[in-house]
Short mmCIF file of C-alpha atoms and ligand atoms in Angstrom, two decimals:
data_model
loop_
_atom_site.label_atom_id
_atom_site.label_comp_id
_atom_site.label_asym_id
_atom_site.label_seq_id
_atom_site.Cartn_x
_atom_site.Cartn_y
_atom_site.Cartn_z
CA UNK B 1 0.01 0.04 -0.05
CA UNK B 2 1.34 3.41 -1.00
CA UNK B 3 0.79 6.98 0.18
CA UNK B 4 -1.20 7.93 -2.95
CA UNK B 5 -4.90 7.15 -2.95
CA UNK B 6 -4.54 5.35 -6.32
CA UNK B 7 -2.19 2.87 -4.61
CA UNK B 8 -4.30 2.39 -1.56
CA UNK B 9 -3.41 5.45 0.60
CA UNK B 10 -5.82 7.88 2.22
CA UNK B 11 -7.26 10.44 -0.30
CA UNK B 12 -6.58 14.13 0.34
CA UNK B 13 -10.36 14.72 0.29
CA UNK B 14 -13.73 12.94 0.14
CA UNK B 15 -16.02 15.94 0.23
CA UNK B 16 -17.60 16.74 -3.16
CA UNK B 17 -16.78 19.96 -5.12
CA UNK B 18 -19.60 22.37 -6.13
CA UNK B 19 -22.00 21.17 -8.83
CA UNK B 20 -23.14 23.09 -11.90
CA UNK B 21 -25.53 24.64 -12.81
CA UNK B 22 -26.41 26.63 -9.63
CA UNK B 23 -29.88 27.99 -9.23
CA UNK B 24 -32.42 29.37 -6.75
CA UNK B 25 -36.08 30.16 -6.37
CA UNK B 26 -35.86 32.94 -8.96
CA UNK B 27 -35.67 30.56 -11.90
CA UNK B 28 -38.86 28.77 -10.75
CA UNK B 29 -40.70 32.05 -10.35
CA UNK B 30 -39.82 33.24 -13.86
CA UNK B 31 -40.62 29.81 -15.35
CA UNK B 32 -44.09 29.95 -13.75
CA UNK B 33 -44.66 33.42 -15.25
CA UNK B 34 -43.82 32.00 -18.71
CA UNK B 35 -46.28 29.07 -18.25
CA UNK B 36 -49.02 31.39 -17.20
CA UNK B 37 -48.38 33.92 -19.98
CA UNK B 38 -49.39 31.33 -22.61
CA UNK B 39 -46.59 32.65 -24.90
CA UNK B 40 -44.03 29.83 -24.69
CA UNK B 41 -42.34 30.32 -28.00
CA UNK B 42 -41.75 33.12 -30.41
CA UNK B 43 -41.66 36.49 -28.80
CA UNK B 44 -42.38 36.41 -25.10
CA UNK B 45 -41.08 39.60 -23.51
CA UNK B 46 -38.53 37.53 -21.66
CA UNK B 47 -36.65 37.02 -24.86
CA UNK B 48 -36.11 40.73 -25.56
CA UNK B 49 -35.52 41.33 -21.78
CA UNK B 50 -32.60 38.96 -21.91
CA UNK B 51 -31.35 40.26 -25.27
CA UNK B 52 -31.22 43.80 -23.90
CA UNK B 53 -29.58 42.83 -20.64
CA UNK B 54 -26.96 40.62 -22.35
CA UNK B 55 -26.14 43.27 -24.95
CA UNK B 56 -25.59 45.77 -22.12
CA UNK B 57 -23.48 43.27 -20.20
CA UNK B 58 -21.26 42.69 -23.19
CA UNK B 59 -20.91 46.47 -23.99
CA UNK B 60 -22.53 45.67 -27.34
CA UNK B 61 -25.36 47.54 -29.05
CA UNK B 62 -27.44 44.41 -30.04
CA UNK B 63 -28.01 40.85 -29.09
CA UNK B 64 -29.92 38.10 -30.91
CA UNK B 65 -30.82 34.96 -28.94
CA UNK B 66 -30.88 31.56 -30.56
CA UNK B 67 -30.96 27.85 -29.76
CA UNK B 68 -27.28 27.07 -29.39
CA UNK B 69 -23.70 28.40 -29.92
CA UNK B 70 -23.12 26.43 -33.07
CA UNK B 71 -25.95 27.86 -35.18
CA UNK B 72 -24.87 31.32 -33.98
CA UNK B 73 -21.45 30.81 -35.63
CA UNK B 74 -23.06 29.53 -38.85
CA UNK B 75 -25.45 32.48 -38.84
CA UNK B 76 -22.65 35.00 -38.17
CA UNK B 77 -20.66 33.57 -41.15
CA UNK B 78 -23.72 33.71 -43.47
CA UNK B 79 -24.63 37.20 -42.30
CA UNK B 80 -21.10 38.31 -43.12
CA UNK B 81 -21.59 36.96 -46.65
CA UNK B 82 -19.33 33.91 -46.32
CA UNK B 83 -20.36 31.53 -49.08
CA UNK B 84 -19.28 28.19 -50.57
CA UNK B 85 -15.62 28.12 -51.51
CA UNK B 86 -14.62 31.02 -49.29
CA UNK B 87 -11.94 30.44 -46.60
CA UNK B 88 -12.27 31.22 -42.91
CA UNK B 89 -9.27 31.27 -40.51
CA UNK B 90 -9.77 29.26 -37.35
CA UNK B 91 -7.80 27.86 -34.41
CA UNK B 92 -7.33 24.13 -33.91
CA UNK B 93 -7.45 24.29 -30.11
CA UNK B 94 -11.23 24.61 -29.67
CA UNK B 95 -14.55 22.81 -29.65
CA UNK B 96 -15.60 21.40 -33.02
CA UNK B 97 -18.17 24.15 -33.71
CA UNK B 98 -15.46 26.66 -34.44
CA UNK B 99 -14.49 24.62 -37.58
CA UNK B 100 -17.75 22.73 -38.31
CA UNK B 101 -19.69 26.03 -38.50
CA UNK B 102 -17.39 26.98 -41.44
CA UNK B 103 -18.10 23.68 -43.16
CA UNK B 104 -21.83 24.09 -42.49
CA UNK B 105 -21.70 27.48 -44.26
CA UNK B 106 -20.13 25.69 -47.22
CA UNK B 107 -16.72 27.34 -46.64
CA UNK B 108 -13.26 26.00 -45.90
CA UNK B 109 -11.62 26.20 -42.44
CA UNK B 110 -7.99 27.26 -42.61
CA UNK B 111 -6.16 26.38 -39.44
CA UNK B 112 -3.60 28.71 -37.93
CA UNK B 113 -1.37 27.56 -35.00
CA UNK B 114 -1.82 28.81 -31.36
CA UNK B 115 0.50 30.71 -29.07
CA UNK B 116 2.40 28.28 -26.86
CA UNK B 117 1.70 30.13 -23.62
CA UNK B 118 -2.01 31.02 -24.05
CA UNK B 119 -3.39 28.40 -26.46
CA UNK B 120 -5.08 31.28 -28.31
CA UNK B 121 -4.67 31.73 -32.08
CA UNK B 122 -1.23 33.20 -32.89
CA UNK B 123 -1.87 36.59 -34.60
CA UNK B 124 1.64 36.63 -36.04
CA UNK B 125 0.79 33.49 -38.12
CA UNK B 126 -2.49 34.75 -39.51
CA UNK B 127 -1.29 36.85 -42.35
CA UNK B 128 0.57 34.05 -44.00
CA UNK B 129 -2.69 32.06 -44.19
CA UNK B 130 -4.69 34.81 -45.91
CA UNK B 131 -5.54 34.24 -49.63
CA UNK B 132 -7.91 35.89 -52.17
CA UNK B 133 -10.63 33.59 -50.84
CA UNK B 134 -10.28 34.52 -47.11
CA UNK B 135 -13.44 36.20 -45.84
CA UNK B 136 -13.26 36.01 -42.00
CA UNK B 137 -11.34 35.07 -38.88
CA UNK B 138 -12.88 33.29 -35.91
CA UNK B 139 -10.66 33.75 -32.87
CA UNK B 140 -11.65 31.69 -29.82
CA UNK B 141 -11.18 33.17 -26.41
CA UNK B 142 -9.80 29.87 -25.15
CA UNK B 143 -10.48 29.00 -21.47
CA UNK B 144 -12.00 32.55 -20.96
CA UNK B 145 -8.87 34.60 -21.76
CA UNK B 146 -9.46 36.93 -24.77
CA UNK B 147 -7.36 36.31 -27.89
CA UNK B 148 -5.09 39.14 -29.10
CA UNK B 149 -7.92 41.28 -30.44
CA UNK B 150 -5.77 44.27 -31.15
CA UNK B 151 -3.60 42.48 -33.65
CA UNK B 152 -6.48 40.44 -34.98
CA UNK B 153 -8.63 43.53 -35.73
CA UNK B 154 -5.62 45.24 -37.31
CA UNK B 155 -5.00 42.30 -39.64
CA UNK B 156 -8.73 42.04 -40.48
CA UNK B 157 -9.00 45.74 -41.29
CA UNK B 158 -5.95 45.66 -43.52
CA UNK B 159 -7.16 42.64 -45.40
CA UNK B 160 -10.91 43.47 -45.41
CA UNK B 161 -11.99 40.44 -43.35
CA UNK B 162 -14.76 39.99 -40.83
CA UNK B 163 -13.92 39.00 -37.23
CA UNK B 164 -16.31 36.66 -35.43
CA UNK B 165 -15.37 36.18 -31.83
CA UNK B 166 -16.15 32.68 -30.59
CA UNK B 167 -16.82 33.74 -27.00
CA UNK B 168 -18.38 30.47 -25.88
CA UNK B 169 -15.77 30.19 -23.10
CA UNK B 170 -15.64 33.81 -22.13
CA UNK B 171 -18.89 35.41 -20.94
CA UNK B 172 -17.76 38.64 -19.26
CA UNK B 173 -14.09 38.61 -20.15
CA UNK B 174 -12.36 41.93 -21.05
CA UNK B 175 -9.57 42.85 -23.46
CA UNK B 176 -8.09 46.31 -22.91
CA UNK B 177 -11.23 47.31 -20.92
CA UNK B 178 -13.74 46.07 -23.54
CA UNK B 179 -16.00 43.08 -22.95
CA UNK B 180 -15.71 40.27 -25.46
CA UNK B 181 -18.54 40.13 -27.91
CA UNK B 182 -18.18 43.86 -28.61
CA UNK B 183 -14.69 43.79 -30.12
CA UNK B 184 -15.18 41.94 -33.46
CA UNK B 185 -18.04 42.23 -35.99
CA UNK B 186 -19.93 39.58 -34.16
CA UNK B 187 -19.55 37.84 -30.76
CA UNK B 188 -20.90 34.28 -30.55
CA UNK B 189 -21.91 32.80 -27.15
CA UNK B 190 -23.13 29.38 -26.02
CA UNK B 191 -25.52 28.77 -23.08
CA UNK B 192 -25.18 25.01 -23.18
CA UNK B 193 -25.26 23.18 -19.82
CA UNK B 194 -21.56 23.40 -19.02
CA UNK B 195 -20.99 27.05 -19.91
CA UNK B 196 -20.45 30.00 -17.62
CA UNK B 197 -24.04 31.23 -18.36
CA UNK B 198 -26.56 28.51 -19.13
CA UNK B 199 -30.19 27.66 -19.74
CA UNK B 200 -29.43 24.03 -20.79
CA UNK B 201 -29.16 24.78 -24.47
CA UNK B 202 -28.88 28.24 -26.02
CA UNK B 203 -26.73 30.71 -27.85
CA UNK B 204 -26.56 34.39 -28.74
CA UNK B 205 -24.85 36.73 -31.18
CA UNK B 206 -23.80 40.24 -30.14
CA UNK B 207 -22.84 43.02 -32.55
CA UNK B 208 -22.63 46.76 -32.86
CA UNK B 209 -23.69 46.73 -36.48
CA UNK B 210 -27.45 47.13 -37.00
CA UNK B 211 -27.30 45.78 -40.59
CA UNK B 212 -25.50 42.60 -39.53
CA UNK B 213 -27.92 42.24 -36.61
CA UNK B 214 -31.00 42.50 -39.00
CA UNK B 215 -29.44 39.81 -41.22
CA UNK B 216 -28.78 37.51 -38.33
CA UNK B 217 -32.26 37.97 -36.83
CA UNK B 218 -33.88 37.31 -40.19
CA UNK B 219 -31.81 34.15 -40.70
CA UNK B 220 -32.90 32.80 -37.33
CA UNK B 221 -36.49 33.67 -38.11
CA UNK B 222 -37.13 31.96 -41.49
CA UNK B 223 -36.00 34.99 -43.51
CA UNK B 224 -38.81 37.27 -42.24
CA UNK B 225 -38.48 41.01 -42.01
CA UNK B 226 -39.52 43.24 -39.07
CA UNK B 227 -43.08 44.66 -39.42
CA UNK B 228 -43.88 42.30 -42.32
CA UNK B 229 -46.20 39.34 -42.36
CA UNK B 230 -45.50 35.99 -40.68
CA UNK B 231 -45.88 34.25 -44.04
CA UNK B 232 -43.59 36.52 -45.98
CA UNK B 233 -40.00 35.32 -46.40
CA UNK B 234 -37.33 37.39 -48.03
CA UNK B 235 -34.15 35.43 -47.69
CA UNK B 236 -33.20 31.82 -46.94
CA UNK B 237 -33.35 31.31 -43.24
CA UNK B 238 -34.21 28.70 -40.67
CA UNK B 239 -35.89 28.61 -37.29
CA UNK B 240 -33.46 28.98 -34.44
CA UNK B 241 -35.70 30.93 -32.05
CA UNK B 242 -35.26 30.04 -28.41
CA UNK B 243 -38.24 29.22 -26.16
CA UNK B 244 -39.42 31.63 -23.50
CA UNK B 245 -38.55 29.05 -20.83
CA UNK B 246 -34.85 29.20 -21.77
CA UNK B 247 -34.90 32.98 -22.03
CA UNK B 248 -36.51 33.19 -18.51
CA UNK B 249 -33.76 31.00 -16.98
CA UNK B 250 -31.11 33.14 -18.67
CA UNK B 251 -32.59 36.34 -17.27
CA UNK B 252 -32.18 34.97 -13.72
CA UNK B 253 -28.76 33.32 -14.35
CA UNK B 254 -27.27 36.51 -15.82
CA UNK B 255 -27.84 38.23 -12.48
CA UNK B 256 -25.50 35.76 -10.78
CA UNK B 257 -22.76 35.70 -13.45
CA UNK B 258 -20.63 38.71 -12.26
CA UNK B 259 -20.32 37.34 -8.73
CA UNK B 260 -19.59 33.78 -9.95
CA UNK B 261 -16.91 35.07 -12.36
CA UNK B 262 -15.32 37.00 -9.53
CA UNK B 263 -15.35 34.05 -7.09
CA UNK B 264 -13.80 31.73 -9.63
CA UNK B 265 -11.11 34.32 -10.49
CA UNK B 266 -10.22 34.90 -6.82
CA UNK B 267 -10.00 31.11 -6.16
CA UNK B 268 -7.97 30.40 -9.27
CA UNK B 269 -5.51 33.29 -8.58
CA UNK B 270 -5.02 31.86 -5.07
CA UNK B 271 -4.53 28.38 -6.47
CA UNK B 272 -1.96 29.65 -9.04
CA UNK B 273 0.14 31.21 -6.26
CA UNK B 274 -0.02 27.90 -4.31
CA UNK B 275 1.20 25.74 -7.19
CA UNK B 276 3.71 28.24 -8.51
CA UNK B 277 6.67 26.31 -7.17
CA UNK B 278 5.64 23.01 -8.64
CA UNK B 279 8.06 22.26 -11.48
CA UNK B 280 6.19 20.75 -14.40
CA UNK B 281 2.72 22.27 -13.94
CA UNK B 282 2.41 25.59 -15.79
CA UNK B 283 -0.84 27.58 -15.80
CA UNK B 284 -1.55 29.39 -19.08
CA UNK B 285 -0.12 32.88 -19.20
CA UNK B 286 -2.62 35.76 -18.86
CA UNK B 287 -1.63 38.61 -21.14
CA UNK B 288 -1.34 42.12 -19.57
CA UNK B 289 -3.92 43.42 -22.11
CA UNK B 290 -6.52 41.04 -20.62
CA UNK B 291 -8.05 43.46 -18.08
CA UNK B 292 -10.48 40.80 -16.88
CA UNK B 293 -10.06 37.06 -17.49
CA UNK B 294 -12.86 34.70 -16.81
CA UNK B 295 -12.41 30.95 -16.27
CA UNK B 296 -14.63 28.56 -18.18
CA UNK B 297 -11.80 26.16 -17.43
CA UNK B 298 -8.58 26.55 -15.53
CA UNK B 299 -6.06 25.34 -18.09
CA UNK B 300 -2.33 24.83 -18.16
CA UNK B 301 0.44 22.45 -19.20
CA UNK B 302 1.57 19.21 -17.64
CA UNK B 303 5.19 18.48 -18.47
CA UNK B 304 5.63 14.78 -18.31
CA UNK B 305 9.44 14.75 -17.99
CA UNK B 306 9.17 16.95 -14.88
CA UNK B 307 6.90 14.26 -13.29
CA UNK B 308 9.47 11.50 -13.68
CA UNK B 309 7.97 10.50 -17.09
CA UNK B 310 4.49 9.74 -15.63
CA UNK B 311 1.93 10.09 -18.53
CA UNK B 312 -0.65 12.87 -18.32
CA UNK B 313 -3.53 10.37 -18.11
CA UNK B 314 -1.98 8.60 -15.12
CA UNK B 315 -1.51 11.95 -13.35
CA UNK B 316 -5.24 12.73 -14.05
CA UNK B 317 -6.29 9.41 -12.62
CA UNK B 318 -4.13 9.85 -9.50
CA UNK B 319 -5.63 13.30 -8.94
CA UNK B 320 -9.15 11.93 -9.32
CA UNK B 321 -8.37 9.19 -6.73
CA UNK B 322 -7.33 11.97 -4.27
CA UNK B 323 -10.89 13.35 -4.49
CA UNK B 324 -10.17 16.16 -6.98
CA UNK B 325 -12.24 16.40 -10.22
CA UNK B 326 -10.49 14.64 -13.08
CA UNK B 327 -8.70 17.01 -15.47
CA UNK B 328 -9.40 16.74 -19.19
CA UNK B 329 -8.23 18.15 -22.54
CA UNK B 330 -9.22 17.93 -26.16
CA UNK B 331 -8.07 14.63 -27.69
CA UNK B 332 -7.14 16.13 -31.16
CA UNK B 333 -6.32 19.47 -32.73
CA UNK B 334 -9.63 20.07 -34.63
CA UNK B 335 -8.11 19.18 -38.00
CA UNK B 336 -7.40 15.62 -36.85
CA UNK B 337 -11.06 14.92 -36.14
CA UNK B 338 -12.46 12.34 -38.60
CA UNK B 339 -15.02 14.84 -39.90
CA UNK B 340 -12.19 16.84 -41.37
CA UNK B 341 -10.61 13.90 -43.13
CA UNK B 342 -10.07 15.40 -46.51
CA UNK B 343 -10.08 12.19 -48.56
CA UNK B 344 -13.67 11.95 -47.41
CA UNK B 345 -14.45 15.63 -48.02
CA UNK B 346 -13.02 15.24 -51.54
CA UNK B 347 -15.14 12.18 -52.45
CA UNK B 348 -17.82 12.98 -55.09
CA UNK B 349 -21.15 12.72 -53.27
CA UNK B 350 -19.84 14.44 -50.15
CA UNK B 351 -21.92 17.64 -49.84
CA UNK B 352 -18.68 19.61 -49.41
CA UNK B 353 -16.98 17.98 -52.40
CA UNK B 354 -17.22 21.03 -54.61
CA UNK B 355 -15.75 23.39 -52.05
CA UNK B 356 -12.94 21.01 -51.13
CA UNK B 357 -11.91 19.43 -54.42
CA UNK B 358 -9.58 22.30 -55.35
CA UNK B 359 -8.88 23.55 -51.84
CA UNK B 360 -5.19 24.35 -51.10
CA UNK B 361 -5.43 22.77 -47.64
CA UNK B 362 -4.55 19.25 -46.82
CA UNK B 363 -5.71 18.50 -43.24
CA UNK B 364 -4.53 14.88 -43.51
CA UNK B 365 -0.94 16.17 -43.78
CA UNK B 366 -1.36 19.19 -41.53
CA UNK B 367 0.75 19.36 -38.40
CA UNK B 368 0.87 22.58 -36.42
CA UNK B 369 3.54 22.20 -33.81
CA UNK B 370 2.13 24.34 -30.96
CA UNK B 371 -1.28 22.86 -31.38
CA UNK B 372 0.10 19.30 -31.34
CA UNK B 373 2.14 20.17 -28.23
CA UNK B 374 -0.98 21.58 -26.56
CA UNK B 375 -2.84 18.33 -27.14
CA UNK B 376 0.07 16.42 -25.57
CA UNK B 377 0.63 18.68 -22.57
CA UNK B 378 -2.68 20.51 -21.98
CA UNK B 379 -5.06 19.92 -19.07
CA UNK B 380 -8.05 21.70 -17.67
CA UNK B 381 -10.35 21.65 -14.68
CA UNK B 382 -13.97 22.67 -15.13
CA UNK B 383 -15.15 26.07 -13.73
CA UNK B 384 -17.51 24.76 -11.00
CA UNK B 385 -14.45 23.30 -9.24
CA UNK B 386 -13.61 26.92 -8.34
CA UNK B 387 -17.04 28.12 -7.11
CA UNK B 388 -16.38 26.97 -3.57
CA UNK B 389 -13.95 27.96 -0.81
CA UNK B 390 -10.22 28.67 -0.34
CA UNK B 391 -10.03 25.32 1.46
CA UNK B 392 -11.02 23.62 -1.84
CA UNK B 393 -8.02 25.29 -3.52
CA UNK B 394 -5.71 24.13 -0.63
CA UNK B 395 -6.95 20.55 -1.24
CA UNK B 396 -6.21 20.70 -4.98
CA UNK B 397 -2.68 22.11 -4.30
CA UNK B 398 -2.07 19.47 -1.60
CA UNK B 399 -3.14 16.64 -3.96
CA UNK B 400 -0.88 17.87 -6.71
CA UNK B 401 2.07 18.21 -4.39
CA UNK B 402 1.41 14.77 -2.86
CA UNK B 403 1.46 13.18 -6.37
CA UNK B 404 4.60 15.15 -7.36
CA UNK B 405 6.43 13.80 -4.26
CA UNK B 406 5.37 10.23 -4.85
CA UNK B 407 5.68 9.66 -8.62
CA UNK B 408 7.62 6.50 -7.82
CA UNK B 409 4.29 4.88 -6.90
CA UNK B 410 2.84 5.62 -10.30
CA UNK B 411 5.52 3.85 -12.38
CA UNK B 412 3.39 0.72 -12.87
CA UNK B 413 -0.02 2.31 -13.08
CA UNK B 414 -1.67 1.99 -16.49
C1 PLP T 1 -19.57 25.17 -26.41
C2 PLP T 1 -18.83 25.78 -27.59
C3 PLP T 1 -19.53 26.19 -28.78
C4 PLP T 1 -21.00 26.01 -29.07
O1 PLP T 1 -21.57 24.99 -28.46
P1 PLP T 1 -23.13 24.63 -28.44
O2 PLP T 1 -23.13 23.35 -27.62
O3 PLP T 1 -23.53 24.37 -29.87
O4 PLP T 1 -23.86 25.70 -27.83
C5 PLP T 1 -18.77 26.86 -29.69
N1 PLP T 1 -17.46 27.10 -29.56
C6 PLP T 1 -16.78 26.71 -28.50
C7 PLP T 1 -15.34 27.00 -28.38
C8 PLP T 1 -17.44 25.98 -27.41
O5 PLP T 1 -16.76 25.62 -26.37
#
């Protein structure tokens, strides 16, 4: 029997960590109001109430609510005029929607490598990837830290490109004093169950451009126009309107977001100080221009050699045995997901065949070094882990230190 819980020792902790989502009586009250209103879909006042509150929260002029944060990306691309055969620059260290939305719009995702210390798209590598067909850039604010929006906006302006912020990790984060979602042409948010602001499933676009907002709203509403008939359709759209139940939950949840963001930030900053001396565990760097980071995940790098060669997965399992939530990371850079296998995309009969048959990209051969390294070294812990107390942070640090000091016990663990 060893000292580590995974080899039979006593775990650092048995008490559970906070659960997500958090809620109170307020959600029930607003849901009851929706039921009794008889307006469950379409345009219950709760929808515009949330749209106005969220636009204001994001320092943006306008907000359009929709059913998830994947259709919002597709809609943003289509509203910016991205069409089949166009190219859109994306980051490989993200959730699939960042790239699949481009495919769904009929366009071609072009992957640009990330910065080694933030895992955000590397702006210095964007210009080399721009061609005559490039129409837009989708930076992701990975983990909740804004991407380098100053450089990205400069490049976009110079090359006449749209910028769509994928802010699905970053509700409330600030870059140089500006909230994400108000910095690019569009901000795209997700309110799916795990996100920092949630109603189970949902999404929103924010923008300062009334013309883009009109296009997006019309796309989500079957191509209708304001003040025109329900059965009059002017452009090709779809129905992505969110129900009033979801909007009601969002209205209540948004009130709690600032305090939750602050609590997570305080806890994580405390934890970072505690684990600073641990050789081999490096939190992602927060750039000085990030005037307010939020934490959808607390992410960093695990350096295997510094832990006596113990693989990342074994470290994760050992941490879980100590009573700490198990860390995770994406299994592939996005371009290695089977959906992006280009021999498939280039088969006649594939709906994307025409766009991809002459595409200059070859995902099957693509290897972006910093992204590949991120997949190897990266870890994250989910945000609800940081909604509790300072004592919770002490336990996480204690478990990590305990594992670091007893790596000899992990040599034979598979
Ligand atoms: C969650 C997420 C989305 C959208 O997800 P939905 O589940 O469709 O709401 C988009 N981009 C990123 C980076 C995400 O993490």
